Short mmCIF file of C-alpha atoms in Angstrom, two decimals:
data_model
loop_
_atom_site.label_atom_id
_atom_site.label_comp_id
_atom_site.label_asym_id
_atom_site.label_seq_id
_atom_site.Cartn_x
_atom_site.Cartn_y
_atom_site.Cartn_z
CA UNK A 1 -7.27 -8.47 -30.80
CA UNK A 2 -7.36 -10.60 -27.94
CA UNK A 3 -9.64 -13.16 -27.74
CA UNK A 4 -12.39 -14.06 -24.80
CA UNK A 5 -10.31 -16.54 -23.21
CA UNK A 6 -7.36 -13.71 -23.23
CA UNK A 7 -10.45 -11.85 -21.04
CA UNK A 8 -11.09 -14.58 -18.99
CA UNK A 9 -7.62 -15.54 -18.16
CA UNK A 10 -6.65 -12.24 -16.78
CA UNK A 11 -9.90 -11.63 -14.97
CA UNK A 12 -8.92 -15.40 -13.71
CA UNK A 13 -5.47 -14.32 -12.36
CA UNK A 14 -6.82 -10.95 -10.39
CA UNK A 15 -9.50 -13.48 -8.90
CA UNK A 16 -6.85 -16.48 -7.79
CA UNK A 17 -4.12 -13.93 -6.59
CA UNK A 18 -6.82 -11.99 -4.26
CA UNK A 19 -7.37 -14.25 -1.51
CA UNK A 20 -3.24 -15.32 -1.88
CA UNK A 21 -2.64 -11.61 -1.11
CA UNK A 22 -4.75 -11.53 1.85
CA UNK A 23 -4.09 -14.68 3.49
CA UNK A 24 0.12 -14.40 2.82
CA UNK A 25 1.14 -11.92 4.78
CA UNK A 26 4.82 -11.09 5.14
CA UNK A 27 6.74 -12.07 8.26
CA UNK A 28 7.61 -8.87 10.20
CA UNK A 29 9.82 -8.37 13.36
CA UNK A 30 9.14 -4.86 14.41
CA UNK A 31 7.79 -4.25 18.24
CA UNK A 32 5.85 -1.11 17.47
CA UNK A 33 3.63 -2.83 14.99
CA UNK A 34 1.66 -4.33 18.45
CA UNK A 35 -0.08 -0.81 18.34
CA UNK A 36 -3.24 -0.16 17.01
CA UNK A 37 -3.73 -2.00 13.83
CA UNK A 38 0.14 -1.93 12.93
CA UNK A 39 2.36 -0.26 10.00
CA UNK A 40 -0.28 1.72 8.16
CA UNK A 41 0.39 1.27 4.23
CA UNK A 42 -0.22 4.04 1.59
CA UNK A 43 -1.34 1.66 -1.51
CA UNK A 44 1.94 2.56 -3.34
CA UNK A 45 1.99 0.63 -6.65
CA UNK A 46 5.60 0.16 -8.14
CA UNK A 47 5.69 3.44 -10.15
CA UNK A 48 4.02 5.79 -7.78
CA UNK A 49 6.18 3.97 -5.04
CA UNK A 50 9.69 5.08 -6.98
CA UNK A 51 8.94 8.51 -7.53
CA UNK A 52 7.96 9.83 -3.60
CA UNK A 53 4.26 8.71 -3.83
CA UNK A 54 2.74 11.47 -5.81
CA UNK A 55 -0.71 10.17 -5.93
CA UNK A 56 -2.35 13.93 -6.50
CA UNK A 57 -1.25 15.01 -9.83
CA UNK A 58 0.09 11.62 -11.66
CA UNK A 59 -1.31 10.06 -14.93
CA UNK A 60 -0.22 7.29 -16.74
CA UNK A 61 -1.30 5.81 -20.25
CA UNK A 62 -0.28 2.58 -19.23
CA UNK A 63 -0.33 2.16 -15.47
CA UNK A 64 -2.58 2.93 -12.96
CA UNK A 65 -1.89 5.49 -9.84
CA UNK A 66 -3.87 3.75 -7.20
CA UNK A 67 -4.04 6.79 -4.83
CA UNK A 68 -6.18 9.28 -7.25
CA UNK A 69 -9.12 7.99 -8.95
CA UNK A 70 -9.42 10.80 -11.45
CA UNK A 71 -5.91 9.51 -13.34
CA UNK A 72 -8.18 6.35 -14.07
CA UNK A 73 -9.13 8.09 -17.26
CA UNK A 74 -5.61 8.70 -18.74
CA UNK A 75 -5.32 4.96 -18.65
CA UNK A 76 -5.36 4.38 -22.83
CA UNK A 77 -4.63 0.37 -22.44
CA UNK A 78 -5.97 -2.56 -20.31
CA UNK A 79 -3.52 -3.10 -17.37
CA UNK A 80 -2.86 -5.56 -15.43
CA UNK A 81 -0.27 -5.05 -13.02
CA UNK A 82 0.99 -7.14 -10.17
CA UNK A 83 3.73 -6.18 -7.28
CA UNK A 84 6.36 -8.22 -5.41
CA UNK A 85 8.25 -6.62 -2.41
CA UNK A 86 11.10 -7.71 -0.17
CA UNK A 87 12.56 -6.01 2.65
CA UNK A 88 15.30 -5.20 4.67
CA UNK A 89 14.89 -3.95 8.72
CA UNK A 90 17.69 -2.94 11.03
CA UNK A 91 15.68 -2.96 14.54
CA UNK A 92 17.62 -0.56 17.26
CA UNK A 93 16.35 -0.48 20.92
CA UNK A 94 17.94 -0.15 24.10
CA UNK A 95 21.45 -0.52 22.83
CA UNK A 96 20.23 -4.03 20.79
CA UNK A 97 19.62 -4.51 17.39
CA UNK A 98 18.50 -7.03 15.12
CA UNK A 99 17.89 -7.61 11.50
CA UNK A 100 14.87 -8.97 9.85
CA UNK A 101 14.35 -9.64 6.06
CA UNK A 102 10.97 -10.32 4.74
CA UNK A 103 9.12 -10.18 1.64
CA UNK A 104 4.97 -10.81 -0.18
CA UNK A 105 3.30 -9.98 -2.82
CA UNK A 106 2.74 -6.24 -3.15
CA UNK A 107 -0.65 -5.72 -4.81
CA UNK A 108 -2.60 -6.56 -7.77
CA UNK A 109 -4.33 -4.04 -10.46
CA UNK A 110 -6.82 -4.96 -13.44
CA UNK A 111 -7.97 -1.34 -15.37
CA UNK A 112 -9.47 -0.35 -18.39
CA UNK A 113 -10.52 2.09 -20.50
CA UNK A 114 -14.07 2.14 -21.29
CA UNK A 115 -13.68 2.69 -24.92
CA UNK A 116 -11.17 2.04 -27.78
CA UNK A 117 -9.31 4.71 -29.68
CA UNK A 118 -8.38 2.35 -32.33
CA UNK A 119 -12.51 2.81 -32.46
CA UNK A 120 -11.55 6.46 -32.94
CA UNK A 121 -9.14 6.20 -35.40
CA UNK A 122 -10.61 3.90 -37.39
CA UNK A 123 -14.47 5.86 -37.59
CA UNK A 124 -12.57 9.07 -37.24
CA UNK A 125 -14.72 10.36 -34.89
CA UNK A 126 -12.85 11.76 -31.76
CA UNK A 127 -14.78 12.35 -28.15
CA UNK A 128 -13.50 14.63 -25.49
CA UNK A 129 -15.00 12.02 -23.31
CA UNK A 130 -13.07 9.68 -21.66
CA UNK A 131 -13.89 6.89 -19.02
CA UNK A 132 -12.50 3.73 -17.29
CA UNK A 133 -12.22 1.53 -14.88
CA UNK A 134 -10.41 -0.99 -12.56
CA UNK A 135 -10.18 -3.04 -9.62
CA UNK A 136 -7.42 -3.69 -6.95
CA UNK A 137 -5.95 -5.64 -4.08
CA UNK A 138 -3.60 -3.97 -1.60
CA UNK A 139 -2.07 -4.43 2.18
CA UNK A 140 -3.77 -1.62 4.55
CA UNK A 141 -1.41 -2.67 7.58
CA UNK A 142 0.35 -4.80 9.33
CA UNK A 143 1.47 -6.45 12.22
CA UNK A 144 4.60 -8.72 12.91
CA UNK A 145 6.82 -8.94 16.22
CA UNK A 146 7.82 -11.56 18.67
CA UNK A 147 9.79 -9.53 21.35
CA UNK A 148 11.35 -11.72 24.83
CA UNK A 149 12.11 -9.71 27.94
CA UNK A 150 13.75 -10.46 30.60
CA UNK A 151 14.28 -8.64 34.83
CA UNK A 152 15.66 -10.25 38.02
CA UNK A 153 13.18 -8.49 40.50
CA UNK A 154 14.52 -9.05 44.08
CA UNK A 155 12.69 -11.37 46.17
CA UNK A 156 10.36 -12.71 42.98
CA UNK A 157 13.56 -14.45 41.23
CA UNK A 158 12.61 -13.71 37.36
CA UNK A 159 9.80 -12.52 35.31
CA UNK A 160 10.09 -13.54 31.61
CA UNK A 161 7.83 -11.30 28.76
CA UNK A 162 7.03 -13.00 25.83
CA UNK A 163 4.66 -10.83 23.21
CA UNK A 164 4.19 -11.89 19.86
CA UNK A 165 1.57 -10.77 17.12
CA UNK A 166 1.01 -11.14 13.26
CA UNK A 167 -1.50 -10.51 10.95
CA UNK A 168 -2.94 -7.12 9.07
CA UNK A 169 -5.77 -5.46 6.91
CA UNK A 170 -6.06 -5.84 3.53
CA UNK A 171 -7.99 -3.84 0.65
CA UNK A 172 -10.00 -5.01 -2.18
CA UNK A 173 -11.62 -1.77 -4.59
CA UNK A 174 -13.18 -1.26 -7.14
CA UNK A 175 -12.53 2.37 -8.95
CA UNK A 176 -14.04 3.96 -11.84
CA UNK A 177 -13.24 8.33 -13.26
CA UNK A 178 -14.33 9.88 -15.96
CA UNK A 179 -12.40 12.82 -17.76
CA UNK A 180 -13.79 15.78 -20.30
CA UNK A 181 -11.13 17.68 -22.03
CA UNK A 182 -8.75 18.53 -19.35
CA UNK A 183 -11.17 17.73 -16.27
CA UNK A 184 -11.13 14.48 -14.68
CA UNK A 185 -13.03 13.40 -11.48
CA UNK A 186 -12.25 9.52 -9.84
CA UNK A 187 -14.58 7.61 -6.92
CA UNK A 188 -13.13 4.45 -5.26
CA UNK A 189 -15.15 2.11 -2.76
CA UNK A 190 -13.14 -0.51 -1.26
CA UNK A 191 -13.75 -2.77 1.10
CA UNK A 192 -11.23 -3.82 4.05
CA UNK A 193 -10.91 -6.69 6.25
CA UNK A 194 -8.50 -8.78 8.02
CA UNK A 195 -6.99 -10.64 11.01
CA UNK A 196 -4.47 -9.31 14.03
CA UNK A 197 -3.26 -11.47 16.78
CA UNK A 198 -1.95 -9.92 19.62
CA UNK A 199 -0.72 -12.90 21.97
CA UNK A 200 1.67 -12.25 25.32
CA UNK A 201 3.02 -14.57 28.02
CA UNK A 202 4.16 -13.45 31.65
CA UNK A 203 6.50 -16.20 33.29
CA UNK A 204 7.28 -16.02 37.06
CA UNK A 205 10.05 -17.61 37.34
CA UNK A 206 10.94 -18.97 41.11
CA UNK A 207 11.97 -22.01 42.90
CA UNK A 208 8.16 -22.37 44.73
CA UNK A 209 5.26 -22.60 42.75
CA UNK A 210 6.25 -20.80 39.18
CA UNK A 211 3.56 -19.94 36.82
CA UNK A 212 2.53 -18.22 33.36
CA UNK A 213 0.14 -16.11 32.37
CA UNK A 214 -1.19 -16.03 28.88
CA UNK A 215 -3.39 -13.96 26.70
CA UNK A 216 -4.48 -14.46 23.40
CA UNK A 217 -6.64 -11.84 21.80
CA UNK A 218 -8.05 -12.09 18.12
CA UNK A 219 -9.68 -9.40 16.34
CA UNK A 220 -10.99 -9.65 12.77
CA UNK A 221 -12.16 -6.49 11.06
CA UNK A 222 -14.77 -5.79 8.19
CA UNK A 223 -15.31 -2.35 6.81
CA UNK A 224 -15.74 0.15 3.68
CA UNK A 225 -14.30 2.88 3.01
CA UNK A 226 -14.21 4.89 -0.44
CA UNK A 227 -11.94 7.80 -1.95
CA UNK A 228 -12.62 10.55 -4.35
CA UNK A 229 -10.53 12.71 -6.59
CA UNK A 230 -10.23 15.53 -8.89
CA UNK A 231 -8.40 16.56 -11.81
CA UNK A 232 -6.93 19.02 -13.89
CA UNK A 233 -4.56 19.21 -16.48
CA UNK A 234 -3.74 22.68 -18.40
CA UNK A 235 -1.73 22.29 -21.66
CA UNK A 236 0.73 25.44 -22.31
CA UNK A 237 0.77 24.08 -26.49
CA UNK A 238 -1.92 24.10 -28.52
CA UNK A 239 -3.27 20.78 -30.15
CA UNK A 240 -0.51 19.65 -33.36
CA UNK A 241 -0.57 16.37 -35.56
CA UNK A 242 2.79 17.22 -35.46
CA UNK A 243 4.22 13.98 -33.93
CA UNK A 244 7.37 15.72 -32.51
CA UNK A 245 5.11 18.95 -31.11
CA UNK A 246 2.68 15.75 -29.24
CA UNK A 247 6.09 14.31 -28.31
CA UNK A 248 7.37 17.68 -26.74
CA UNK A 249 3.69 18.92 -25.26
CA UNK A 250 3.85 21.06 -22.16
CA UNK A 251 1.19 20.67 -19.45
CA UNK A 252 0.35 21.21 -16.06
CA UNK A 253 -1.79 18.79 -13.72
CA UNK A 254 -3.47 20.21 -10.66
CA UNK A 255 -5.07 17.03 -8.07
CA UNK A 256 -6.94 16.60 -5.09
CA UNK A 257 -8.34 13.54 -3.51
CA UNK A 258 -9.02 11.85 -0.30
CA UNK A 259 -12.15 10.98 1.99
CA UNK A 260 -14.11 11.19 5.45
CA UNK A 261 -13.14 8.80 7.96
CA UNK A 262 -15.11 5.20 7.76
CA UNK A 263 -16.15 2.82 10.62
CA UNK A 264 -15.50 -0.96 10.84
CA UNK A 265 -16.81 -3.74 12.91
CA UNK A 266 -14.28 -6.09 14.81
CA UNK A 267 -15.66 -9.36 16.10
CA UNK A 268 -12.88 -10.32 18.71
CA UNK A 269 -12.23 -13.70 20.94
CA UNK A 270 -10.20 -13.28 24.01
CA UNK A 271 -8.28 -15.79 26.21
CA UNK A 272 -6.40 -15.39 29.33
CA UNK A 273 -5.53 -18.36 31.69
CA UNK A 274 -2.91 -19.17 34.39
CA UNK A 275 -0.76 -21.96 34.65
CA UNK A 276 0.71 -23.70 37.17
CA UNK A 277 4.06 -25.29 35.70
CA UNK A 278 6.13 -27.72 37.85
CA UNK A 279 10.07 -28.21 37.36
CA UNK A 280 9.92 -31.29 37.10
CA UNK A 281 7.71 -32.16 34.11
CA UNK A 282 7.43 -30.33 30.90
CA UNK A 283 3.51 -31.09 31.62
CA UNK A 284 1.10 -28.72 32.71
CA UNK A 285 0.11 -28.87 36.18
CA UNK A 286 -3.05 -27.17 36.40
CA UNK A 287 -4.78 -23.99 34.48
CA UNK A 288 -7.19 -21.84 35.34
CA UNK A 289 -8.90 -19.12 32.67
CA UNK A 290 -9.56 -15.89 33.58
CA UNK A 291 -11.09 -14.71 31.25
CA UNK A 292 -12.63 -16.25 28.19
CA UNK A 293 -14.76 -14.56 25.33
CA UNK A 294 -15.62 -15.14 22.02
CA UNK A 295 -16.99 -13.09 19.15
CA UNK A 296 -17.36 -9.91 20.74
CA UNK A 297 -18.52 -7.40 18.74
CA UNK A 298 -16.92 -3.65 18.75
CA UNK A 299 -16.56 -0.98 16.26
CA UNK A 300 -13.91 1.47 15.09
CA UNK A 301 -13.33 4.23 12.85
CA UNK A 302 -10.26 4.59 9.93
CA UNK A 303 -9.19 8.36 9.94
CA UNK A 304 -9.92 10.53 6.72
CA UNK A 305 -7.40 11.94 4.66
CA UNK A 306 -6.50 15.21 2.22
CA UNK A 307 -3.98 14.76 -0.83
CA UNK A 308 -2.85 18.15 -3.10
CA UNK A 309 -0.84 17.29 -5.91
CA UNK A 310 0.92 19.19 -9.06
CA UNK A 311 3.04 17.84 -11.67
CA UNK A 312 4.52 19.00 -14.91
CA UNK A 313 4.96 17.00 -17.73
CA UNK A 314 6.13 17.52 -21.31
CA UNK A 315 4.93 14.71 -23.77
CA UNK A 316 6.01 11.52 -22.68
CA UNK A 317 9.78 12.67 -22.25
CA UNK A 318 9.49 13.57 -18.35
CA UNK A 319 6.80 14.21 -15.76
CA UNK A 320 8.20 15.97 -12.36
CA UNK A 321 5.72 16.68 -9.14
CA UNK A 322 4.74 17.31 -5.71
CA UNK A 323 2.80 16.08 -3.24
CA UNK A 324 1.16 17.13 0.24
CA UNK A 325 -1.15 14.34 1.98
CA UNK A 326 -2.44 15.01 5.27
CA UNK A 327 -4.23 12.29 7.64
CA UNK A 328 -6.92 12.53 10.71
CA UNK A 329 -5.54 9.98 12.84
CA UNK A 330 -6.89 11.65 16.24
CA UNK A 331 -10.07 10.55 14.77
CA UNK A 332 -8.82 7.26 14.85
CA UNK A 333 -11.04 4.69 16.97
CA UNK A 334 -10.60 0.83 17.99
CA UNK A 335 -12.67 -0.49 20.67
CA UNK A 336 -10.57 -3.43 21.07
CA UNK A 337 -7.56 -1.59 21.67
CA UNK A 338 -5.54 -1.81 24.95
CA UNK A 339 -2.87 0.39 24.36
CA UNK A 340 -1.10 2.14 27.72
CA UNK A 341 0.63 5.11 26.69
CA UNK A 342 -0.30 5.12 22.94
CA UNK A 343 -1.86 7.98 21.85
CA UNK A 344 -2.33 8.91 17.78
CA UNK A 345 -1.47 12.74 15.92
CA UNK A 346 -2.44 14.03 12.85
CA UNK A 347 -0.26 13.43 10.21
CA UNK A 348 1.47 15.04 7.15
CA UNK A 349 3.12 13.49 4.39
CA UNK A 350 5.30 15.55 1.76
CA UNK A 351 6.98 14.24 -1.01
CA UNK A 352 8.38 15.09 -4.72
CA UNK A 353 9.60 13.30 -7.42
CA UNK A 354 9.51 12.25 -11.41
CA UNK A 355 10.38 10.22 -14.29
CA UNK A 356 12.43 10.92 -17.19
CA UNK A 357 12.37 8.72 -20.80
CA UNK A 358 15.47 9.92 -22.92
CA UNK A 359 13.65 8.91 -25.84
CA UNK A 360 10.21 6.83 -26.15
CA UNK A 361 10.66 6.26 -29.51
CA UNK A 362 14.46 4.77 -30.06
CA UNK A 363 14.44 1.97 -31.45
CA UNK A 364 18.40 1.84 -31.77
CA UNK A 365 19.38 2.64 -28.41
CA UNK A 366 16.88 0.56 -25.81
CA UNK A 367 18.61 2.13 -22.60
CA UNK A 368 17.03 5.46 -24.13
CA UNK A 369 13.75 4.00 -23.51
CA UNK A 370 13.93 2.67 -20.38
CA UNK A 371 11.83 5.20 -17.72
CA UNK A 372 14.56 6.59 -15.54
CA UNK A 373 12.82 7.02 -11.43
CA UNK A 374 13.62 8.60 -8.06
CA UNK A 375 11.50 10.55 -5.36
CA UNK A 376 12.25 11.92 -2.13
CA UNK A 377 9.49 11.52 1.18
CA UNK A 378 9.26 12.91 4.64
CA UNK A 379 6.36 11.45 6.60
CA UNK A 380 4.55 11.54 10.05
CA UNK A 381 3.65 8.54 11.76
CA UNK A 382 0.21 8.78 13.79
CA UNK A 383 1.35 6.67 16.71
CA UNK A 384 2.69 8.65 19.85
CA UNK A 385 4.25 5.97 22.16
CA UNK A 386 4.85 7.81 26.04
CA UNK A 387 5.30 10.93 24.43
CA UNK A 388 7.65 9.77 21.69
CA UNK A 389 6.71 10.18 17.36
CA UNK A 390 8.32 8.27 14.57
CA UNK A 391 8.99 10.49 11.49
CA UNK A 392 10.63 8.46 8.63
CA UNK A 393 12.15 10.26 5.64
CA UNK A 394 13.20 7.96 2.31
CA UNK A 395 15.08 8.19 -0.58
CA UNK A 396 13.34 6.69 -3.77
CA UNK A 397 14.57 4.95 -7.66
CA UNK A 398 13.16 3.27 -10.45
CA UNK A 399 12.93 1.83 -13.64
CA UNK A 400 10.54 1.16 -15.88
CA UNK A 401 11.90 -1.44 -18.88
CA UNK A 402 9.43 -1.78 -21.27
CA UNK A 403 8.65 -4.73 -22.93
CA UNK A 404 7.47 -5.81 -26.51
CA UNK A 405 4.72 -8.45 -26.75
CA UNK A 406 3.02 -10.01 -29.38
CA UNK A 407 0.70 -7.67 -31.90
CA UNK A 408 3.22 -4.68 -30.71
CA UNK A 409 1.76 -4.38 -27.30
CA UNK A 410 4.20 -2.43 -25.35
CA UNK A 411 4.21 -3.66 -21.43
CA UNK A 412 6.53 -3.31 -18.86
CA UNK A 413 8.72 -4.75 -16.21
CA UNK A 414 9.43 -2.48 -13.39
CA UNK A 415 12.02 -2.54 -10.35
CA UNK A 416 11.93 0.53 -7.52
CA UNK A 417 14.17 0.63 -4.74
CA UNK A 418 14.30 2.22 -1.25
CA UNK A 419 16.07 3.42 1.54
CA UNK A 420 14.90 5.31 4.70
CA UNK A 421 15.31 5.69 8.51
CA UNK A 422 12.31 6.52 10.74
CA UNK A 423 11.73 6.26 14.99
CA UNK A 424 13.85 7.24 17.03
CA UNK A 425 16.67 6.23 19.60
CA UNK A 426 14.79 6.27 22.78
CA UNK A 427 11.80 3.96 21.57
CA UNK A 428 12.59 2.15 17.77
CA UNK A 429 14.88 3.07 15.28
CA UNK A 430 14.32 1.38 12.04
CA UNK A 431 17.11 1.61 9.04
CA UNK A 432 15.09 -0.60 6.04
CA UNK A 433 16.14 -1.06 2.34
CA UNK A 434 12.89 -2.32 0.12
CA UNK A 435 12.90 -4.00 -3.35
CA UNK A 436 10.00 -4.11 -4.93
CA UNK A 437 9.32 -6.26 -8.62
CA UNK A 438 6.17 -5.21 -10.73
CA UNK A 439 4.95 -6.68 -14.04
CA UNK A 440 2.37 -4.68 -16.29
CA UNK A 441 0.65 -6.38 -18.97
CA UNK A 442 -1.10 -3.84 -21.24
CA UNK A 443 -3.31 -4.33 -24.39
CA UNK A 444 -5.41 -1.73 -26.18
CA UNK A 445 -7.77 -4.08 -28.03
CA UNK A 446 -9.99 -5.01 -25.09
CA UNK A 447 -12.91 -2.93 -27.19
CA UNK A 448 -12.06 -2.70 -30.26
CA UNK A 449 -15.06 -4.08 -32.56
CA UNK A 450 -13.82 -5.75 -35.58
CA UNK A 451 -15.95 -4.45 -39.17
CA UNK A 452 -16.05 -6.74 -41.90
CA UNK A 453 -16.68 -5.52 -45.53
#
């Protein structure tokens, strides 16, 4: 049984590793991320992020599927889960290309169940209730480019183009489901915020007089937004103590979730000055600002969103799915936008995948109970850049290696991998490999009371 400090400790990690996840974001090289508020992210955890992203219909005893809040229920263990990434980017535009790697931490996940079923066992007393809990730290977006230009314009000499950006949104949330029998329902509230920095430089380069203008615009963000979700799972057996009928159990899960769209506040400074630069000292000559603000307050709105799921399982030998999300991006509002050309689509996502265990219970054979991965993805991106969309479809693997700690607590080590393409030729085109790490710590003695005689 762990002990109070056990408690504290992990609570203690989740705290620390919060504010590292929001203040370390990844280094990023792609020029379409200076639109909007960047590369939106799903919330993918490791598992759900090997097997397509089937947030819907997915449940877990061990891990939790950040996208549904209704799965929270399944969880039978205390989890605590945390995500390393690093990734891969083959830029193309305009006949150049370039290659970028980069790499963060991915998120950070502490769940529980609400009650023990060694409780269960032990006063033999079994509910058809079922209830947990968790919180969570995730990426939302994010931006990262530094893109150089250059065009001989006759009778100007040169104009150089310098724009370079960085930053994102990040989401902390706290969820909480509870399930009867086969019914499950999930509410999340999170709350977002972050920094973007959109900076750009025009040079005039000429042999009387050459100068630079510069702009440097900072927004930070602060919003809520919550999620909801639904549940069902249908068994096709009927109940058995028989431990290979439990181990061979048919079912069917039917899942819903998503929410409205949510507004944010952005308090934004602004700079844009000219400068004077002579040839003949790396100095500045003189500057002049433009334009100068500072705090500005605006608003926007995140779109909403509708996830259908379905996924059969049998036991805890395989669970195969599918997944249909769609998004209400032309809803999408940021007042501090200044994007020519951009305009934003709905968008769907479709996906399928699974995950296969040979045989949970070898003990002989450990490759038989490693979880065997792999999910397939098409998806929509909401930005429209001068009439141009950038789809992306990916191909998805994992494993899941689990892990024996002390008092026979079963956790796991996890490693996904991807590879995808999305843009296009006459805009971006973006070939990207990801790895992504995971450790889950489980224990499923967080309420068990002890009973002396």
């Amino acid at each position: 049984m762990p002990s109070m400090l056990d408690k504290l400790t992990a609570l203690f990690i989740f705290g620390v590793l919060v504010p590292f996840l929001a203040l370390a974001q990844p280094k990023d090289n792609s020029p379409i991320t200076r639109y909007g508020i960047g590369d939106v992210y799903r919330g993918d955890f490791n598992q759900t992020g090997a097997t397509g992203g089937l947030f819907g219909a997915w449940t877990d005893p061990y891990r939790v599927n950040p996208g549904n809040p209704a799965s929270l229920p399944y969880l039978q263990t205390t989890s605590l889960e945390f995500g390393l990434f690093s990734r891969y980017n083959q830029f193309e535009q305009n006949g150049s290309s370039q290659a970028v790697w980069s790499g963060n931490l991915d998120y950070l996940s502490l769940a529980f169940p609400l009650k023990s079923r060694i409780n269960e066992i032990l006063d033999k007393k079994v509910s058809h209730w079922d209830y947990a809990t968790g919180f969570s730290a995730s990426p939302l977006s994010l931006v990262g480019y530094d893109v150089e230009l250059t065009q001989d314009i006759a009778g100007i000499d040169t104009i150089k183009s310098i724009f370079t950006g960085e930053g994102g949104l990040t989401q902390v949330a706290w969820a909480t489901g509870a399930k009867y029998k086969g019914l499950s329902v999930g509410l999340q509230l999170g709350y977002v915020f972050g920094r973007i920095e959109n900076n750009s430089q025009l040079d005039l380069i000429q042999e009387v007089a050459p100068y630079s203008t510069r702009s440097f615009a900072t927004m930070n963000v602060r919003g809520f937004r919550w999620q909801a979700g639904l549940m069902y799972k249908h068994y096709l057996d009927p109940e058995s103590e028989d431990p290979q009928k439990i181990y061979n159990r048919r079912a069917m899960t039917f899942g819903v979730y998503g929410h409205a769209g949510s507004g944010f506040n952005t308090f934004s400074d602004r700079l844009i000055e000219r400068i004077n630069i002579p040839y003949t000292s790396s100095s500045f000559l003189a500057r002049d600002t433009l334009l100068f603000t500072r705090d500005e307050k605006g608003k926007g709105s995140l779109p909403g969103q509708l996830g259908l799921g379905w996924a059969y399982t049998r036991g805890s030998r395989y669970q195969v799915g599918i997944n249909v999300e769609y998004n209400f991006w032309e809803s999408f509002e940021l007042a501090d936008k200044q994007d020519l050309g951009l305009t934003y689509q709905n968008t769907m996502r479709i996906s399928t995948g699974g995950e296969w265990t040979p045989d949970v219970n070898s003990f002989r054979n450990y490759f038989r109970r490693i979880r065997y991965r792999a999910g397939l993805f098409y998806e929509q991106d909401p930005r429209v850049i001068n009439g141009q969309t950038f789809d992306a479809i990916g191909l998805q693997i994992g494993f899941g290696f689990p892990v024996l700690l002390p008092r026979q607590q079963i956790s796991f080590m996890d490693l996904a991998l991807e590879a995808g393409r999305r843009g296009n030729s006459e805009i971006q085109q973006d070939t990207y490999f990801r790895i992504r790490l995971a450790a889950t710590l489980n224990d499923n003695s967080w309420f068990y009371k002890r009973k002396f005689d």
